[in-house]
Short mmCIF file of C-alpha atoms and ligand atoms in Angstrom, two decimals:
data_model
loop_
_atom_site.label_atom_id
_atom_site.label_comp_id
_atom_site.label_asym_id
_atom_site.label_seq_id
_atom_site.Cartn_x
_atom_site.Cartn_y
_atom_site.Cartn_z
CA MET A 1 57.86 79.94 190.56
CA LEU A 2 60.19 78.90 187.84
CA ARG A 3 60.85 75.05 187.55
CA GLY A 4 62.22 72.72 185.21
CA ASN A 5 63.85 74.04 182.08
CA LEU A 6 63.18 77.53 182.95
CA GLN A 7 65.44 77.21 186.04
CA LEU A 8 68.26 77.11 183.53
CA MET A 9 68.14 80.77 183.30
CA LYS A 10 69.68 81.88 186.51
CA SER A 11 71.87 84.89 185.95
CA VAL A 12 71.09 88.20 184.44
CA ASN A 13 74.22 88.01 182.20
CA LYS A 14 73.05 84.77 180.89
CA SER A 15 69.80 86.25 179.87
CA ILE A 16 71.42 89.28 178.43
CA ILE A 17 73.76 87.15 176.07
CA LEU A 18 70.82 84.72 175.18
CA ASN A 19 68.59 87.68 174.25
CA LYS A 20 71.46 89.26 172.23
CA ILE A 21 71.83 86.00 170.24
CA ARG A 22 68.12 85.85 169.75
CA GLN A 23 68.02 89.42 168.38
CA GLU A 24 71.15 89.47 166.34
CA GLN A 25 71.80 85.91 165.30
CA PRO A 26 73.98 84.67 163.71
CA ILE A 27 76.43 86.67 166.13
CA SER A 28 79.95 85.87 167.07
CA ARG A 29 81.24 85.72 170.79
CA ALA A 30 83.47 88.75 170.15
CA GLU A 31 80.47 90.82 168.87
CA ILE A 32 78.42 89.83 171.91
CA ALA A 33 81.26 90.92 174.18
CA LYS A 34 81.43 94.18 172.31
CA GLN A 35 77.73 94.86 172.36
CA THR A 36 76.96 93.83 175.94
CA LYS A 37 80.23 95.21 177.40
CA LEU A 38 80.70 91.85 179.12
CA THR A 39 84.30 90.44 179.18
CA ARG A 40 85.17 87.95 176.69
CA PRO A 41 85.92 85.15 179.26
CA THR A 42 82.52 85.76 180.77
CA VAL A 43 80.78 85.64 177.31
CA SER A 44 82.75 82.45 176.47
CA THR A 45 81.91 80.71 179.86
CA ILE A 46 78.23 81.56 179.62
CA VAL A 47 78.05 80.68 175.88
CA LYS A 48 79.48 77.19 176.68
CA GLU A 49 76.68 76.74 179.34
CA LEU A 50 74.02 77.70 176.79
CA ILE A 51 75.48 75.27 174.32
CA ASN A 52 75.39 72.43 176.97
CA GLU A 53 71.81 73.40 177.87
CA LYS A 54 70.90 73.07 174.08
CA LEU A 55 69.62 76.70 173.89
CA VAL A 56 72.42 77.83 171.59
CA THR A 57 74.21 76.22 168.75
CA GLU A 58 77.24 77.00 166.65
CA SER A 59 77.53 77.59 162.97
CA VAL A 60 80.48 78.74 160.73
CA LEU A 61 78.51 81.52 158.85
CA GLY A 62 80.65 84.42 159.64
CA GLU A 63 82.15 86.78 157.14
CA SER A 64 85.81 85.82 156.50
CA GLN A 65 88.10 88.87 157.13
CA GLY A 66 91.22 87.48 155.78
CA GLY A 67 91.71 84.80 158.51
CA ARG A 68 89.72 82.07 159.91
CA LYS A 69 85.90 82.43 159.72
CA PRO A 70 84.54 83.30 163.16
CA THR A 71 82.26 80.72 164.78
CA MET A 72 78.80 82.25 164.81
CA LEU A 73 76.18 81.52 167.40
CA LEU A 74 72.42 80.86 166.74
CA ILE A 75 69.45 80.04 168.96
CA LYS A 76 68.78 76.33 168.81
CA LYS A 77 65.10 77.06 167.93
CA ASP A 78 63.89 73.47 167.85
CA SER A 79 65.41 72.41 171.10
CA PHE A 80 62.43 73.49 173.18
CA TYR A 81 58.85 74.23 172.57
CA ILE A 82 56.06 76.41 174.09
CA ILE A 83 52.27 76.14 174.01
CA GLY A 84 50.23 79.26 173.57
CA ILE A 85 46.51 79.28 174.15
CA ASP A 86 43.87 81.94 173.53
CA ALA A 87 40.72 81.26 175.50
CA GLY A 88 38.04 83.37 173.89
CA PRO A 89 34.36 83.65 174.56
CA ARG A 90 33.54 81.20 171.65
CA SER A 91 36.48 78.78 171.46
CA ILE A 92 39.79 77.91 172.68
CA LYS A 93 42.67 78.16 170.15
CA GLY A 94 46.12 76.70 170.77
CA VAL A 95 49.49 76.83 169.05
CA LEU A 96 52.76 74.90 169.51
CA CYS A 97 55.80 77.23 168.80
CA ASN A 98 59.48 76.71 168.94
CA LEU A 99 62.03 78.98 170.74
CA ALA A 100 61.90 81.28 167.65
CA GLY A 101 58.18 81.71 167.97
CA GLU A 102 57.53 79.80 164.63
CA GLN A 103 54.00 78.34 164.75
CA LEU A 104 54.20 74.67 164.06
CA HIS A 105 50.79 73.17 165.04
CA HIS A 106 47.38 74.79 165.62
CA ILE A 107 44.29 73.42 167.20
CA MET A 108 40.76 74.91 168.01
CA GLU A 109 38.13 73.48 170.22
CA SER A 110 34.64 74.92 170.73
CA TYR A 111 32.64 75.14 174.03
CA GLN A 112 29.66 72.79 174.63
CA HIS A 113 26.91 74.48 176.60
CA PRO A 114 26.34 75.05 179.53
CA ILE A 115 29.83 76.21 180.31
CA THR A 116 31.05 75.65 183.91
CA ASN A 117 34.39 76.18 185.52
CA GLU A 118 34.92 72.41 185.35
CA SER A 119 33.87 72.00 181.63
CA PHE A 120 35.99 74.98 180.69
CA LEU A 121 39.12 73.47 182.34
CA SER A 122 38.45 70.21 180.71
CA LEU A 123 38.24 71.70 177.15
CA LEU A 124 41.45 73.62 178.00
CA ILE A 125 43.22 70.38 178.93
CA ALA A 126 41.78 68.68 175.91
CA THR A 127 43.21 71.45 173.78
CA ILE A 128 46.72 71.39 175.18
CA GLN A 129 47.17 67.58 175.36
CA PRO A 130 47.27 67.09 171.54
CA LEU A 131 49.97 69.85 171.22
CA ILE A 132 52.08 68.19 173.87
CA ASP A 133 51.67 64.89 172.08
CA LYS A 134 53.14 66.42 168.85
CA ILE A 135 56.49 66.53 170.63
CA SER A 136 58.09 63.13 171.11
CA THR A 137 59.96 63.99 174.29
CA LYS A 138 57.64 65.77 176.75
CA GLY A 139 60.46 67.49 178.56
CA LYS A 140 61.07 69.58 175.52
CA VAL A 141 58.02 71.56 176.18
CA ILE A 142 58.99 74.27 178.56
CA GLY A 143 55.74 75.94 179.50
CA ILE A 144 52.22 76.90 178.71
CA GLY A 145 51.04 80.39 178.28
CA VAL A 146 47.36 81.15 178.47
CA ALA A 147 45.68 84.39 177.19
CA MET A 148 42.24 84.54 178.83
CA HIS A 149 39.51 87.11 178.32
CA GLY A 150 38.25 89.12 181.22
CA VAL A 151 40.02 89.94 184.47
CA VAL A 152 42.88 87.75 185.49
CA ASN A 153 45.07 87.54 188.53
CA VAL A 154 48.53 87.10 186.94
CA GLU A 155 50.11 86.12 190.26
CA THR A 156 47.81 83.19 190.96
CA GLY A 157 46.87 82.50 187.29
CA THR A 158 43.28 82.63 188.10
CA SER A 159 40.43 84.05 185.84
CA LEU A 160 38.74 86.26 188.33
CA PHE A 161 35.84 87.13 185.99
CA ALA A 162 35.17 86.04 182.46
CA PRO A 163 32.13 88.10 181.55
CA LEU A 164 31.49 86.65 178.15
CA LEU A 165 31.37 83.05 179.53
CA ASP A 166 29.80 84.19 182.84
CA LEU A 167 32.45 82.40 184.90
CA LYS A 168 34.25 83.38 188.00
CA ASP A 169 37.38 82.25 189.98
CA ILE A 170 38.62 79.60 187.51
CA PRO A 171 42.13 78.24 188.89
CA ILE A 172 43.72 77.92 185.46
CA MET A 173 47.33 77.82 186.45
CA GLU A 174 46.72 75.61 189.50
CA VAL A 175 44.89 72.93 187.38
CA LEU A 176 47.15 73.05 184.34
CA GLU A 177 50.37 72.92 186.34
CA HIS A 178 48.96 69.84 188.21
CA THR A 179 47.86 68.20 185.00
CA PHE A 180 50.91 68.78 182.93
CA ALA A 181 53.62 69.27 185.42
CA LEU A 182 54.88 72.37 183.43
CA PRO A 183 55.17 76.05 184.21
CA VAL A 184 52.02 77.97 183.32
CA LYS A 185 51.42 81.69 182.89
CA VAL A 186 48.04 83.28 182.55
CA GLU A 187 47.37 86.80 181.29
CA ASN A 188 44.32 88.83 180.13
CA ASP A 189 43.93 88.39 176.35
CA ALA A 190 44.37 92.09 175.41
CA ARG A 191 47.42 92.39 177.48
CA ALA A 192 48.78 89.15 175.80
CA MET A 193 47.93 90.80 172.41
CA ALA A 194 50.23 93.73 173.41
CA LEU A 195 52.95 91.34 174.28
CA GLY A 196 52.53 89.32 171.09
CA GLU A 197 52.72 92.56 169.02
CA SER A 198 55.86 93.59 171.03
CA TRP A 199 57.60 90.21 170.43
CA PHE A 200 56.43 89.14 167.06
CA GLY A 201 54.58 92.10 165.59
CA ALA A 202 55.80 94.17 162.49
CA TYR A 203 56.39 97.21 164.52
CA GLY A 204 59.17 96.03 166.88
CA GLN A 205 59.71 96.30 170.52
CA GLN A 206 58.93 99.74 171.67
CA ALA A 207 59.47 101.11 175.17
CA SER A 208 55.88 102.31 175.24
CA MET A 209 53.05 100.85 173.24
CA LEU A 210 49.18 100.60 173.48
CA ALA A 211 47.38 97.72 171.81
CA VAL A 212 43.60 97.90 171.73
CA ASN A 213 41.54 94.93 170.69
CA PHE A 214 37.97 95.44 169.28
CA GLY A 215 36.32 92.06 169.32
CA ASN A 216 33.45 90.46 171.31
CA GLY A 217 34.65 92.91 173.97
CA VAL A 218 36.92 95.97 173.91
CA GLY A 219 40.25 95.76 175.89
CA ALA A 220 43.75 97.07 175.73
CA GLY A 221 47.31 96.16 176.88
CA PHE A 222 49.87 98.92 177.70
CA ILE A 223 53.54 98.39 177.55
CA LEU A 224 55.17 101.22 179.61
CA ASN A 225 58.95 101.50 180.20
CA ASP A 226 59.37 98.05 178.43
CA ASP A 227 57.08 96.28 180.85
CA LEU A 228 53.44 95.11 180.52
CA TYR A 229 51.44 97.24 182.87
CA HIS A 230 48.90 95.49 185.17
CA GLY A 231 47.97 97.91 187.95
CA PRO A 232 47.57 96.65 191.58
CA ASP A 233 44.11 95.04 190.76
CA SER A 234 44.89 93.71 187.33
CA LEU A 235 42.30 96.17 185.96
CA ALA A 236 44.74 98.20 183.69
CA GLY A 237 43.54 98.10 180.12
CA GLU A 238 39.82 97.79 180.68
CA VAL A 239 39.38 100.57 178.20
CA GLY A 240 36.09 99.06 176.91
CA HIS A 241 34.39 100.48 180.08
CA MET A 242 35.68 104.04 179.49
CA VAL A 243 32.43 106.11 179.38
CA ILE A 244 31.68 107.92 175.96
CA ASP A 245 28.16 108.85 176.67
CA ILE A 246 26.85 109.14 180.18
CA HIS A 247 23.32 108.90 178.95
CA GLY A 248 24.09 105.96 176.69
CA GLU A 249 23.06 102.28 176.65
CA ARG A 250 23.44 100.03 179.63
CA CYS A 251 26.67 98.17 179.46
CA ALA A 252 27.12 94.43 180.62
CA CYS A 253 29.39 96.05 183.41
CA GLY A 254 26.37 97.93 184.88
CA SER A 255 27.52 101.27 183.73
CA TYR A 256 26.18 103.44 180.86
CA GLY A 257 27.42 104.44 177.43
CA CYS A 258 30.75 102.50 177.74
CA LEU A 259 32.99 102.43 174.68
CA GLN A 260 32.16 98.70 174.38
CA THR A 261 28.47 99.50 173.86
CA PHE A 262 29.42 101.25 170.66
CA ALA A 263 32.44 99.39 169.37
CA SER A 264 32.42 95.73 170.23
CA ALA A 265 31.27 93.45 167.40
CA PRO A 266 27.88 92.44 169.22
CA SER A 267 27.07 96.22 169.88
CA ILE A 268 27.86 97.06 166.28
CA VAL A 269 25.29 94.55 165.20
CA ARG A 270 22.72 95.91 167.72
CA ARG A 271 23.41 99.53 166.74
CA ALA A 272 23.34 98.71 162.99
CA ASN A 273 19.85 96.99 163.40
CA SER A 274 18.39 100.01 165.15
CA GLU A 275 20.16 102.79 163.01
CA ILE A 276 20.05 101.32 159.46
CA ASP A 277 16.50 100.69 157.96
CA GLY A 278 15.62 97.84 155.73
CA TYR A 279 18.19 95.18 156.99
CA VAL A 280 18.44 92.65 159.68
CA PHE A 281 22.10 92.17 160.56
CA THR A 282 23.37 89.05 162.28
CA SER A 283 27.09 89.98 162.35
CA SER A 284 29.24 92.96 162.02
CA LYS A 285 30.90 91.51 158.99
CA GLU A 286 27.53 91.85 157.04
CA VAL A 287 27.54 95.61 157.82
CA TYR A 288 31.16 95.82 156.48
CA GLU A 289 30.40 93.67 153.40
CA LEU A 290 27.38 95.95 152.45
CA ALA A 291 29.64 99.10 152.92
CA LEU A 292 32.19 97.47 150.65
CA GLN A 293 29.43 97.11 147.99
CA GLY A 294 28.77 100.76 148.33
CA ASN A 295 25.89 100.87 150.65
CA GLU A 296 25.82 104.57 151.92
CA ALA A 297 24.03 103.91 155.18
CA CYS A 298 26.55 101.12 156.19
CA ARG A 299 29.49 103.32 155.21
CA THR A 300 28.16 106.23 157.15
CA PHE A 301 27.46 103.95 160.06
CA LEU A 302 30.99 102.60 160.13
CA GLU A 303 32.47 105.98 159.69
CA ARG A 304 30.48 107.15 162.73
CA THR A 305 31.65 104.19 164.74
CA GLY A 306 35.23 105.18 163.70
CA GLU A 307 34.56 108.67 165.10
CA ILE A 308 33.37 107.29 168.43
CA ILE A 309 36.42 104.92 168.52
CA GLY A 310 38.63 107.98 167.78
CA ILE A 311 37.17 109.83 170.83
CA GLY A 312 38.10 106.87 173.02
CA LEU A 313 41.55 106.57 171.48
CA THR A 314 42.20 110.30 171.85
CA ASN A 315 41.47 109.93 175.61
CA LEU A 316 43.88 107.09 175.81
CA LEU A 317 46.54 108.95 173.84
CA HIS A 318 46.29 111.76 176.26
CA ILE A 319 46.68 109.61 179.32
CA ILE A 320 49.45 107.26 178.10
CA ASN A 321 51.13 108.95 175.15
CA PRO A 322 52.68 105.78 173.70
CA GLU A 323 55.16 105.57 170.89
CA ILE A 324 52.71 103.55 168.87
CA LEU A 325 49.08 102.56 169.09
CA ILE A 326 48.10 99.27 167.55
CA LEU A 327 44.52 98.50 166.76
CA GLY A 328 43.41 94.78 166.36
CA GLY A 329 40.29 92.48 166.55
CA GLY A 330 37.66 91.66 164.10
CA VAL A 331 35.93 95.04 164.14
CA MET A 332 39.09 96.56 162.69
CA LYS A 333 38.64 94.42 159.52
CA ALA A 334 36.59 97.52 158.62
CA GLU A 335 39.63 99.69 158.81
CA ARG A 336 39.03 101.15 155.32
CA PHE A 337 35.87 102.99 156.64
CA MET A 338 36.98 103.41 160.28
CA LEU A 339 40.61 104.37 160.18
CA PRO A 340 40.24 107.65 158.22
CA ALA A 341 37.41 108.76 160.82
CA ILE A 342 39.78 107.77 163.61
CA HIS A 343 42.64 109.90 162.25
CA ASN A 344 40.39 112.65 161.57
CA ILE A 345 39.08 112.75 165.28
CA ILE A 346 42.61 112.50 166.72
CA GLN A 347 43.87 115.26 164.24
CA ASN A 348 40.97 117.64 165.38
CA ARG A 349 41.14 116.88 169.10
CA SER A 350 44.70 116.05 170.17
CA LEU A 351 46.50 118.68 172.12
CA THR A 352 49.83 118.98 170.36
CA PRO A 353 51.05 118.62 166.85
CA SER A 354 52.97 115.42 167.53
CA GLY A 355 49.89 114.11 169.44
CA LYS A 356 47.77 114.78 166.22
CA ASN A 357 50.11 112.74 164.24
CA ALA A 358 50.42 109.84 166.72
CA THR A 359 51.43 106.58 164.99
CA ILE A 360 48.35 104.43 164.71
CA VAL A 361 48.49 101.07 162.91
CA ILE A 362 46.39 98.05 162.32
CA SER A 363 47.82 94.75 163.78
CA GLU A 364 49.48 92.50 161.21
CA LEU A 365 49.38 89.53 163.45
CA GLY A 366 45.47 89.62 163.39
CA ASP A 367 43.90 86.74 165.30
CA SER A 368 47.10 85.19 166.25
CA ALA A 369 48.36 88.07 168.33
CA ALA A 370 46.84 86.92 171.63
CA ARG A 371 48.07 83.33 171.43
CA LEU A 372 51.52 84.47 170.21
CA GLY A 373 51.50 86.81 173.30
CA ALA A 374 50.57 83.79 175.42
CA VAL A 375 53.80 82.06 173.90
CA ALA A 376 55.75 85.22 174.69
CA LEU A 377 54.82 84.91 178.40
CA ILE A 378 57.03 81.87 178.55
CA LEU A 379 59.65 83.18 176.09
CA ALA A 380 59.99 86.25 178.35
CA GLU A 381 61.05 83.96 181.29
CA VAL A 382 63.83 82.54 179.00
CA PHE A 383 65.03 85.66 177.18
CA ASP A 384 64.13 88.68 179.15
CA PRO A 385 67.21 90.25 180.63
CA VAL A 386 65.65 91.41 183.71
CA LEU A 387 64.21 88.31 185.29
CA LYS A 388 61.34 88.68 187.56
CA VAL A 389 62.09 85.58 189.73
ZN1 ZN B 401 30.94 98.80 180.55
#
């Protein structure tokens, strides 16, 4: 599975040391030995390898304690690069990051209709190639991560079903690996968002976390026991199809009254047009803007939508009990009206006092969470102490 530069990372000890440097840099060899409980000679040998592999660099930044300043270690962040892709229902967005996850170049390409598997893959390649061209030596790009909406088989890197493009069985990993001769990882976009939050978000790496995205669809990613949870059929996180009203509207999935029929951006437009008199809305943003201007009907509508979302989230909190719940997606831009209603519902309906006060926050990464999560798919192969090889 792992080839090229990723093969550098062979031992668990090496990953533990590399991850320690990433998290604590600048850090001395002695401090690494102390914190990891590895012996000093082991640390020295592995650090030497990491320096030879250009993953780590030395710097004399240490605090002088009377004697010689200790040599400190840093991740050599611009020695290797990663490409992160967010393949959404309207466009494909890409980013080129260094090993520190710093975003160096962005690109966006829009679909031409009709969209077929072939035209989708061509656009994907056309988005990635200019990012690779930004780096003079191709070998410095160590992998491509793709966040794809819909159901994804992460083992084969195939998009099994992309409902918003109406495509099936797209061999993303196979085609990209063949085209670019680089390791490729593919993940569902909401799960990638959870990973992006975990690696780069403002709320740190939590052992358990739930990230829910409210955009063109509604989906979630769970981190359980420090690991992204998929389930045997990669269906974990399809929370948009949790039924809220068994007599509700028919959903794209064939069921009725799913959370997505209330809380996705298109369903907010549809509901606002049927529930609010005197306006024809073309986007959920218009509802939000009118609410901001003081329109009572729009405010009430968004608060009511927040209550429905709160019901869905209460169900999820009772099932998963995460340390933190992170909400993202375009719909959450209306947090001012929705979040108090969400808190209210959870306060009223959760089982225990701590459940009632669950930590619920709005993503600070916003639109970039999914593509940063795609970057983290590759970074995890380099830095994660427990290598899944
Ligand atoms: Zn549904």
